[in-house]
Short mmCIF file of C-alpha atoms in Angstrom, two decimals:
data_model
loop_
_atom_site.label_atom_id
_atom_site.label_comp_id
_atom_site.label_asym_id
_atom_site.label_seq_id
_atom_site.Cartn_x
_atom_site.Cartn_y
_atom_site.Cartn_z
CA MET A 1 253.01 -64.91 -35.04
CA GLN A 2 253.89 -61.34 -34.98
CA SER A 3 254.23 -61.49 -38.76
CA ARG A 4 250.91 -63.30 -39.28
CA LEU A 5 249.17 -60.53 -37.18
CA LYS A 6 250.61 -58.00 -39.44
CA SER A 7 249.84 -59.83 -42.62
CA ILE A 8 246.13 -60.46 -41.83
CA SER A 9 245.46 -56.79 -41.22
CA ASN A 10 244.34 -56.09 -44.75
CA ILE A 11 241.75 -59.17 -44.67
CA PHE A 12 240.15 -57.95 -41.35
CA ALA A 13 239.98 -54.41 -42.75
CA PHE A 14 237.93 -55.55 -45.63
CA PHE A 15 235.49 -57.26 -43.15
CA VAL A 16 235.39 -53.95 -41.23
CA LEU A 17 234.70 -52.22 -44.61
CA LEU A 18 231.56 -54.30 -45.37
CA LEU A 19 230.07 -53.38 -41.89
CA SER A 20 230.50 -49.95 -42.24
CA LEU A 21 228.69 -49.85 -45.68
CA PHE A 22 225.70 -51.50 -44.01
CA GLY A 23 225.93 -48.64 -41.33
CA SER A 24 227.30 -49.09 -38.03
CA SER A 25 228.36 -46.49 -35.37
CA VAL A 26 230.32 -46.70 -31.98
CA ASN A 27 229.19 -44.56 -29.32
CA ILE A 28 232.58 -43.54 -27.63
CA THR A 29 230.63 -41.72 -24.45
CA PRO A 30 228.21 -44.08 -23.04
CA ALA A 31 225.71 -42.81 -20.70
CA TYR A 32 226.16 -44.24 -17.11
CA ALA A 33 223.12 -46.58 -16.77
CA ALA A 34 223.95 -48.38 -13.69
CA GLY A 35 226.59 -48.46 -10.83
CA ILE A 36 228.56 -51.20 -9.52
CA VAL A 37 230.84 -50.73 -6.40
CA VAL A 38 233.95 -52.74 -5.94
CA ASN A 39 234.50 -53.24 -2.16
CA THR A 40 237.44 -55.64 -1.94
CA ALA A 41 241.07 -56.05 -3.12
CA ALA A 42 240.47 -59.72 -3.43
CA ASP A 43 240.22 -61.48 -7.10
CA GLU A 44 236.91 -63.30 -6.18
CA ASN A 45 235.34 -65.08 -8.74
CA GLY A 46 231.39 -66.26 -8.03
CA THR A 47 232.17 -66.62 -4.41
CA GLY A 48 231.49 -64.61 -1.31
CA ALA A 49 229.45 -61.50 -0.31
CA ASP A 50 232.14 -59.09 -1.64
CA CYS A 51 232.04 -57.67 -5.14
CA SER A 52 235.49 -57.91 -6.70
CA LEU A 53 236.48 -56.32 -9.77
CA ARG A 54 236.49 -59.42 -11.77
CA GLU A 55 232.84 -60.06 -10.63
CA ALA A 56 231.83 -56.42 -11.45
CA ILE A 57 233.09 -56.80 -15.20
CA THR A 58 231.05 -60.06 -15.36
CA ALA A 59 228.25 -58.48 -13.93
CA ALA A 60 228.49 -55.58 -16.57
CA ASN A 61 229.02 -57.86 -19.30
CA THR A 62 226.06 -59.90 -18.69
CA ASN A 63 223.41 -57.68 -17.01
CA ALA A 64 222.98 -60.10 -14.24
CA ALA A 65 224.39 -60.20 -10.62
CA TYR A 66 227.41 -61.98 -10.02
CA GLY A 67 229.31 -62.98 -6.81
CA GLY A 68 228.76 -59.84 -4.60
CA CYS A 69 227.75 -57.73 -7.27
CA PRO A 70 224.48 -56.19 -8.51
CA ALA A 71 223.31 -56.70 -12.23
CA GLY A 72 224.55 -54.46 -14.76
CA ALA A 73 222.24 -52.58 -16.84
CA GLY A 74 223.30 -50.90 -20.31
CA SER A 75 226.32 -48.77 -19.86
CA ASP A 76 227.83 -49.60 -16.72
CA ALA A 77 230.05 -47.48 -14.16
CA ILE A 78 232.36 -49.51 -11.87
CA THR A 79 233.95 -47.70 -9.04
CA PHE A 80 235.97 -48.47 -5.99
CA ALA A 81 234.76 -48.18 -2.17
CA GLY A 82 238.90 -47.85 -1.28
CA ASN A 83 242.11 -47.55 -2.51
CA TYR A 84 242.99 -51.06 -3.41
CA THR A 85 245.86 -52.86 -5.05
CA ILE A 86 244.41 -55.96 -6.67
CA THR A 87 246.38 -58.72 -7.87
CA LEU A 88 244.84 -61.01 -10.28
CA SER A 89 244.97 -64.83 -10.75
CA SER A 90 244.12 -64.77 -14.33
CA GLN A 91 243.21 -62.36 -17.04
CA LEU A 92 240.17 -60.53 -16.49
CA SER A 93 237.09 -61.31 -18.42
CA SER A 94 236.83 -59.60 -21.88
CA VAL A 95 234.93 -56.36 -22.00
CA THR A 96 232.10 -56.84 -24.59
CA THR A 97 229.65 -54.15 -23.58
CA ASP A 98 229.97 -50.37 -22.45
CA ILE A 99 231.92 -50.15 -19.50
CA THR A 100 233.71 -47.25 -17.51
CA ILE A 101 235.80 -48.08 -14.54
CA THR A 102 236.94 -45.12 -12.45
CA GLY A 103 239.65 -45.38 -9.80
CA ASN A 104 240.84 -43.13 -6.91
CA GLY A 105 244.03 -42.32 -8.96
CA ALA A 106 246.78 -44.06 -10.30
CA ALA A 107 248.56 -44.16 -7.01
CA ASN A 108 245.58 -45.56 -5.22
CA THR A 109 243.83 -47.90 -7.51
CA ILE A 110 246.57 -50.61 -8.93
CA ILE A 111 245.09 -53.45 -11.14
CA GLN A 112 248.20 -55.78 -11.79
CA ALA A 113 248.52 -59.28 -13.23
CA SER A 114 251.13 -60.22 -10.73
CA THR A 115 253.36 -58.96 -7.74
CA CYS A 116 256.13 -59.75 -10.24
CA ASN A 117 257.64 -56.85 -12.30
CA PRO A 118 257.92 -58.86 -15.68
CA VAL A 119 260.46 -56.35 -16.84
CA THR A 120 263.10 -56.55 -14.01
CA LEU A 121 261.91 -59.73 -12.45
CA PRO A 122 263.23 -58.92 -9.10
CA GLY A 123 264.64 -61.87 -7.15
CA GLY A 124 263.95 -63.94 -10.13
CA CYS A 125 260.32 -63.88 -9.68
CA THR A 126 257.88 -65.85 -12.03
CA ALA A 127 256.02 -63.40 -14.12
CA ALA A 128 252.13 -63.43 -15.16
CA ALA A 129 251.40 -65.37 -18.43
CA TYR A 130 248.23 -63.24 -18.90
CA LEU A 131 246.89 -59.78 -19.97
CA VAL A 132 245.31 -57.52 -17.58
CA PHE A 133 242.46 -56.10 -19.38
CA ASP A 134 241.09 -57.36 -22.94
CA VAL A 135 238.37 -55.48 -25.09
CA SER A 136 236.54 -57.46 -27.76
CA GLY A 137 234.28 -55.12 -29.70
CA GLY A 138 233.10 -53.20 -26.58
CA ASN A 139 233.74 -49.86 -25.23
CA LEU A 140 235.93 -49.73 -22.03
CA ILE A 141 236.95 -46.25 -20.33
CA LEU A 142 239.54 -46.12 -17.71
CA ASN A 143 239.95 -43.30 -15.31
CA GLY A 144 242.33 -42.81 -12.65
CA LEU A 145 244.26 -46.16 -12.07
CA THR A 146 247.42 -48.17 -12.87
CA VAL A 147 247.66 -51.22 -15.12
CA ARG A 148 250.76 -53.35 -14.91
CA HIS A 149 252.74 -56.31 -14.74
CA GLY A 150 250.66 -58.13 -17.29
CA GLN A 151 252.00 -60.08 -20.28
CA GLY A 152 250.72 -57.09 -21.98
CA GLY A 153 248.47 -54.21 -20.27
CA ILE A 154 245.36 -53.89 -22.52
CA TYR A 155 244.43 -55.71 -25.68
CA ASN A 156 241.68 -53.78 -27.74
CA THR A 157 240.14 -55.68 -30.57
CA ALA A 158 237.77 -53.64 -32.64
CA GLY A 159 236.60 -51.79 -29.79
CA MET A 160 237.14 -48.21 -28.22
CA LEU A 161 239.48 -47.64 -25.25
CA ARG A 162 239.67 -44.42 -23.40
CA LEU A 163 242.33 -43.80 -20.83
CA THR A 164 242.34 -40.69 -18.42
CA GLY A 165 244.95 -40.29 -15.68
CA VAL A 166 245.94 -43.52 -16.13
CA SER A 167 249.53 -45.38 -15.88
CA VAL A 168 250.36 -48.21 -18.05
CA GLU A 169 253.65 -49.45 -16.99
CA ALA A 170 256.08 -52.31 -16.56
CA ASN A 171 254.14 -54.72 -18.85
CA SER A 172 255.79 -57.26 -21.07
CA ALA A 173 254.61 -59.02 -24.10
CA SER A 174 255.99 -60.30 -27.56
CA PHE A 175 254.36 -57.22 -28.98
CA GLY A 176 252.45 -54.30 -28.02
CA ALA A 177 253.48 -54.74 -24.26
CA GLY A 178 251.43 -51.58 -23.17
CA ILE A 179 248.53 -51.80 -25.58
CA VAL A 180 247.54 -53.70 -28.67
CA ASN A 181 245.22 -51.64 -30.87
CA SER A 182 243.85 -54.04 -33.51
CA PHE A 183 241.27 -52.37 -35.76
CA GLY A 184 239.73 -50.26 -32.85
CA THR A 185 240.18 -46.93 -31.29
CA VAL A 186 242.54 -45.94 -28.56
CA ILE A 187 242.49 -42.35 -26.96
CA LEU A 188 245.11 -41.66 -24.55
CA HIS A 189 244.38 -38.50 -22.09
CA GLU A 190 246.40 -37.14 -19.37
CA SER A 191 247.87 -40.80 -19.22
CA LEU A 192 251.36 -42.33 -19.22
CA LEU A 193 252.64 -45.20 -20.84
CA ALA A 194 256.22 -46.26 -19.20
CA ASN A 195 258.86 -49.02 -19.00
CA ASN A 196 256.86 -51.46 -21.26
CA VAL A 197 259.05 -53.90 -23.18
CA ALA A 198 258.22 -55.88 -26.21
CA ALA A 199 260.30 -58.96 -27.17
CA SER A 200 259.52 -57.62 -31.05
CA PHE A 201 257.70 -54.65 -31.96
CA GLY A 202 255.47 -52.04 -30.43
CA GLY A 203 257.18 -51.30 -26.76
CA ALA A 204 254.29 -49.23 -25.59
CA VAL A 205 251.89 -49.62 -28.52
CA ALA A 206 251.43 -51.85 -31.55
CA ASN A 207 248.62 -49.91 -33.49
CA SER A 208 247.38 -52.49 -36.13
CA SER A 209 245.04 -50.97 -38.51
CA GLY A 210 243.62 -48.88 -35.90
CA THR A 211 243.18 -45.47 -34.89
CA LEU A 212 245.53 -43.92 -31.93
CA HIS A 213 244.88 -40.69 -30.34
CA VAL A 214 247.77 -39.29 -27.97
CA VAL A 215 246.66 -36.32 -26.14
CA ASN A 216 248.35 -34.43 -23.06
CA SER A 217 250.33 -37.58 -22.43
CA THR A 218 253.72 -39.20 -22.07
CA ILE A 219 255.24 -42.06 -23.72
CA SER A 220 258.77 -42.64 -22.23
CA GLY A 221 261.15 -45.40 -21.34
CA ASN A 222 259.52 -48.32 -23.35
CA ALA A 223 261.43 -50.67 -25.39
CA ALA A 224 261.32 -53.07 -28.59
CA ASN A 225 264.20 -55.81 -28.31
CA GLY A 226 263.53 -57.52 -31.39
CA THR A 227 266.31 -57.90 -33.99
CA GLY A 228 264.28 -59.04 -36.92
CA ALA A 229 263.18 -56.92 -39.91
CA SER A 230 259.86 -56.68 -38.66
CA ASP A 231 260.92 -55.71 -35.28
CA GLY A 232 261.03 -52.32 -33.59
CA GLY A 233 259.24 -49.12 -32.60
CA GLY A 234 260.32 -48.79 -29.02
CA ALA A 235 257.38 -46.21 -28.37
CA ILE A 236 254.68 -47.26 -31.05
CA ASP A 237 254.41 -49.59 -34.17
CA SER A 238 251.79 -48.46 -36.55
CA TYR A 239 250.77 -50.90 -39.38
CA GLY A 240 248.43 -52.70 -41.26
CA SER A 241 245.67 -51.08 -43.36
CA ALA A 242 245.49 -47.42 -43.21
CA PRO A 243 246.41 -46.87 -39.26
CA VAL A 244 246.10 -43.49 -37.95
CA MET A 245 248.23 -41.66 -35.40
CA THR A 246 247.81 -38.33 -33.71
CA PHE A 247 249.72 -36.44 -31.39
CA TYR A 248 248.25 -33.58 -29.54
CA ASN A 249 250.62 -31.64 -26.49
CA SER A 250 252.17 -34.95 -25.98
CA THR A 251 255.90 -35.87 -24.95
CA VAL A 252 257.34 -39.07 -26.45
CA THR A 253 260.84 -39.67 -25.19
CA ASN A 254 263.50 -41.96 -23.92
CA ASN A 255 262.18 -45.04 -25.84
CA SER A 256 264.45 -47.69 -27.50
CA ALA A 257 264.96 -50.33 -29.89
CA VAL A 258 268.07 -52.52 -30.27
CA ALA A 259 270.37 -53.03 -33.47
CA PRO A 260 269.96 -53.55 -36.13
CA ASN A 261 266.72 -51.71 -35.27
CA THR A 262 268.05 -48.64 -33.58
CA ALA A 263 266.52 -46.20 -35.99
CA LYS A 264 263.24 -47.67 -34.95
CA SER A 265 263.45 -46.58 -31.34
CA GLY A 266 260.78 -43.97 -31.20
CA ILE A 267 257.44 -43.90 -33.42
CA TRP A 268 257.56 -46.61 -36.46
CA ARG A 269 255.19 -45.91 -39.04
CA GLU A 270 254.81 -48.93 -41.63
CA ALA A 271 251.64 -47.41 -42.91
CA GLY A 272 248.69 -44.86 -42.71
CA THR A 273 249.09 -41.25 -41.46
CA SER A 274 250.67 -39.42 -38.70
CA PHE A 275 249.57 -35.85 -37.22
CA PHE A 276 251.79 -34.02 -34.67
CA VAL A 277 250.77 -30.60 -32.96
CA ASN A 278 252.68 -28.76 -30.03
CA SER A 279 254.55 -32.12 -29.15
CA ILE A 280 257.86 -32.92 -28.17
CA ILE A 281 259.37 -36.05 -30.06
CA ALA A 282 262.94 -36.27 -28.77
CA ASN A 283 265.97 -38.08 -27.19
CA ASN A 284 264.53 -41.64 -28.30
CA ASN A 285 267.98 -43.49 -28.23
CA GLY A 286 269.86 -40.67 -29.33
CA ALA A 287 267.77 -38.91 -32.19
CA ASN A 288 265.99 -42.16 -33.60
CA ASN A 289 262.47 -40.34 -33.11
CA CYS A 290 260.76 -41.70 -36.06
CA PHE A 291 261.18 -44.27 -38.69
CA ARG A 292 258.83 -43.67 -41.77
CA SER A 293 258.97 -46.97 -43.84
CA GLY A 294 255.54 -46.38 -45.30
CA GLY A 295 252.35 -44.47 -45.18
CA SER A 296 251.12 -41.37 -47.11
CA GLY A 297 252.56 -38.44 -45.16
CA THR A 298 252.79 -36.34 -42.10
CA THR A 299 250.87 -33.71 -41.12
CA ILE A 300 251.86 -30.78 -38.44
CA ALA A 301 250.06 -28.19 -36.93
CA GLY A 302 251.24 -25.67 -33.95
CA SER A 303 254.54 -25.88 -33.02
CA ASN A 304 256.84 -29.12 -32.20
CA ILE A 305 260.30 -29.99 -31.14
CA GLU A 306 262.41 -32.92 -32.07
CA ASN A 307 266.27 -33.32 -31.47
CA GLY A 308 266.90 -34.24 -35.05
CA ASP A 309 264.87 -34.26 -38.18
CA THR A 310 263.52 -38.14 -38.66
CA CYS A 311 259.55 -36.98 -38.02
CA GLY A 312 259.33 -34.48 -40.61
CA LEU A 313 257.91 -31.97 -38.19
CA ASN A 314 259.66 -29.07 -39.68
CA GLY A 315 259.81 -27.53 -36.08
CA GLN A 316 262.63 -26.78 -33.71
CA ASN A 317 265.51 -28.96 -33.72
CA ALA A 318 266.62 -28.86 -30.30
CA ASP A 319 266.90 -30.15 -27.01
CA PRO A 320 263.70 -29.96 -25.06
CA MET A 321 265.32 -29.53 -21.67
CA PHE A 322 263.23 -31.47 -19.25
CA ILE A 323 264.00 -33.73 -16.21
CA PRO A 324 263.56 -37.49 -16.20
CA LEU A 325 260.10 -38.97 -15.51
CA ALA A 326 259.21 -38.14 -11.90
CA GLU A 327 256.31 -37.20 -9.63
CA ASN A 328 255.60 -33.45 -10.39
CA GLY A 329 252.14 -33.44 -8.97
CA GLY A 330 248.79 -34.35 -10.48
CA LEU A 331 247.53 -37.84 -11.84
CA THR A 332 250.60 -39.35 -13.37
CA GLN A 333 254.42 -38.73 -13.34
CA THR A 334 255.84 -36.41 -16.16
CA HIS A 335 258.92 -34.85 -17.74
CA ALA A 336 259.13 -31.39 -16.13
CA LEU A 337 260.52 -28.85 -18.27
CA LEU A 338 263.54 -27.00 -17.14
CA PRO A 339 263.85 -22.87 -17.09
CA GLY A 340 265.04 -22.02 -20.63
CA SER A 341 263.36 -24.84 -22.43
CA PRO A 342 262.41 -24.03 -25.72
CA ALA A 343 259.10 -25.65 -25.28
CA ILE A 344 258.15 -22.89 -22.89
CA ASN A 345 255.58 -20.46 -24.34
CA LEU A 346 256.26 -21.34 -27.67
CA GLY A 347 253.33 -23.68 -28.76
CA ASP A 348 250.60 -22.53 -30.70
CA THR A 349 247.77 -21.78 -28.41
CA SER A 350 244.96 -21.88 -31.16
CA TRP A 351 246.06 -25.70 -31.50
CA ALA A 352 245.85 -26.56 -27.46
CA VAL A 353 243.02 -28.84 -28.44
CA ALA A 354 241.87 -32.57 -28.01
CA GLU A 355 241.46 -35.11 -30.88
CA ASP A 356 238.43 -33.51 -32.06
CA ASP A 357 240.49 -30.49 -33.09
CA THR A 358 238.08 -28.40 -31.41
CA THR A 359 237.91 -28.98 -27.57
CA PRO A 360 240.05 -26.70 -25.82
CA LEU A 361 242.57 -28.31 -23.35
CA THR A 362 242.16 -27.01 -19.94
CA THR A 363 244.79 -28.53 -17.89
CA ASP A 364 248.25 -30.23 -18.72
CA GLN A 365 248.76 -34.14 -18.08
CA ARG A 366 248.59 -33.68 -14.39
CA GLY A 367 244.76 -32.69 -14.38
CA ALA A 368 242.97 -30.57 -12.33
CA GLY A 369 245.22 -27.46 -10.58
CA TYR A 370 247.58 -27.65 -13.35
CA PRO A 371 246.38 -25.24 -16.30
CA ARG A 372 247.30 -25.82 -19.90
CA ILE A 373 248.25 -22.20 -20.56
CA ARG A 374 250.09 -20.42 -17.89
CA GLY A 375 252.27 -17.75 -19.88
CA THR A 376 251.61 -16.14 -22.93
CA SER A 377 251.33 -19.26 -25.15
CA VAL A 378 250.89 -23.01 -24.43
CA ASP A 379 253.95 -24.95 -24.08
CA MET A 380 254.97 -27.74 -26.06
CA GLY A 381 254.46 -31.36 -24.74
CA ALA A 382 252.36 -32.76 -21.97
CA TYR A 383 253.87 -30.54 -19.28
CA GLU A 384 253.12 -26.95 -18.70
CA SER A 385 255.82 -25.18 -16.93
CA ALA A 386 255.26 -22.50 -14.30
CA CYS A 387 258.94 -21.53 -14.49
CA ILE A 388 260.03 -18.08 -14.17
CA GLY A 389 263.59 -18.21 -13.79
CA GLY A 390 266.22 -19.41 -11.33
CA PRO A 391 266.80 -22.74 -9.80
CA TYR A 392 264.24 -25.42 -10.88
CA SER A 393 262.12 -26.87 -8.01
CA VAL A 394 259.36 -29.40 -7.61
CA PRO A 395 256.78 -28.52 -6.25
CA ALA A 396 258.02 -25.14 -4.75
CA GLY A 397 258.57 -23.76 -8.14
CA ASP A 398 255.71 -25.54 -10.01
CA ALA A 399 252.80 -25.48 -7.58
CA PRO A 400 249.29 -26.18 -8.85
CA ALA A 401 247.70 -22.93 -9.81
#
């Protein structure tokens, strides 16, 4: 199945090219025409007076009232009346229109396929056999929530997926355990992909002939456990027809693949291009940070850190010196920089920008209250330090500005 997915990439790309020749456009910032408020944690489907998340997505897709939810209208905004952990009984309906879902923070709005963590299987629990979110040609924007415990977190096919302040964690699948991006566009902004495990390739992301932008985000602790020649990419496997990967002020660390694919523990580029600016790509199963078996080249800008020389960054070859993933304030967990880290104040401020290469980054991954630039220059990676010296402490030594 995995090999088949990789082999059909060129065929699908041909049809995508034909569509582009006849003129098509994707609006990745839909106007919010209608609001639907989820007011229950129950996974209702067409029953009861309450409006569940499942019903809200159906109402948005169909522009018709469903269950306890009002009709959607064009580009829909779904919000939550309270702090809910929503446990699904099956995969949510595929997103086929423009939908924005805004939670109350990654710790307060949790969308999970099951209560069973499929990575650790506590107490021998039975894991879910389905995804959490699926995007099929639509545009889905997720803000301030957690996606977890699915047989894959999010599958994006020829659509646009943007995450801001989102944690995609503890999902397990054959490939692309966190996110599969197939001929679509994925933008990670101030977000975290952590502890997702693929049986074969693409622990955090399988980027199949798609565009992946990683901005102010962290990819940490993911794994690809396949032993075949087509397996690997503990953090990312990018393959197919002209896939694109870009990394802006982001951190990719502590990801892994198993022998004989340990060299593919971090970012595996099988095809396409990669671009790095002000980022930390380090400590992925030792110094197995990048494996470039194909593609047309690596472009770098600003300053980057790697504890080795597998990514072609031509930056600092050093230990970035950060603590394990933890709650350091803000939207999602981060790797806080220690005093004396070579990442502090040594980035290129002119390149502290978003994926459009123009919009300045105003905060680090943690969001409001955590400025992107605190010292003489931007730090490298997703976390901006306020360290001045002395013992490191959180949050006393790194309180919001």
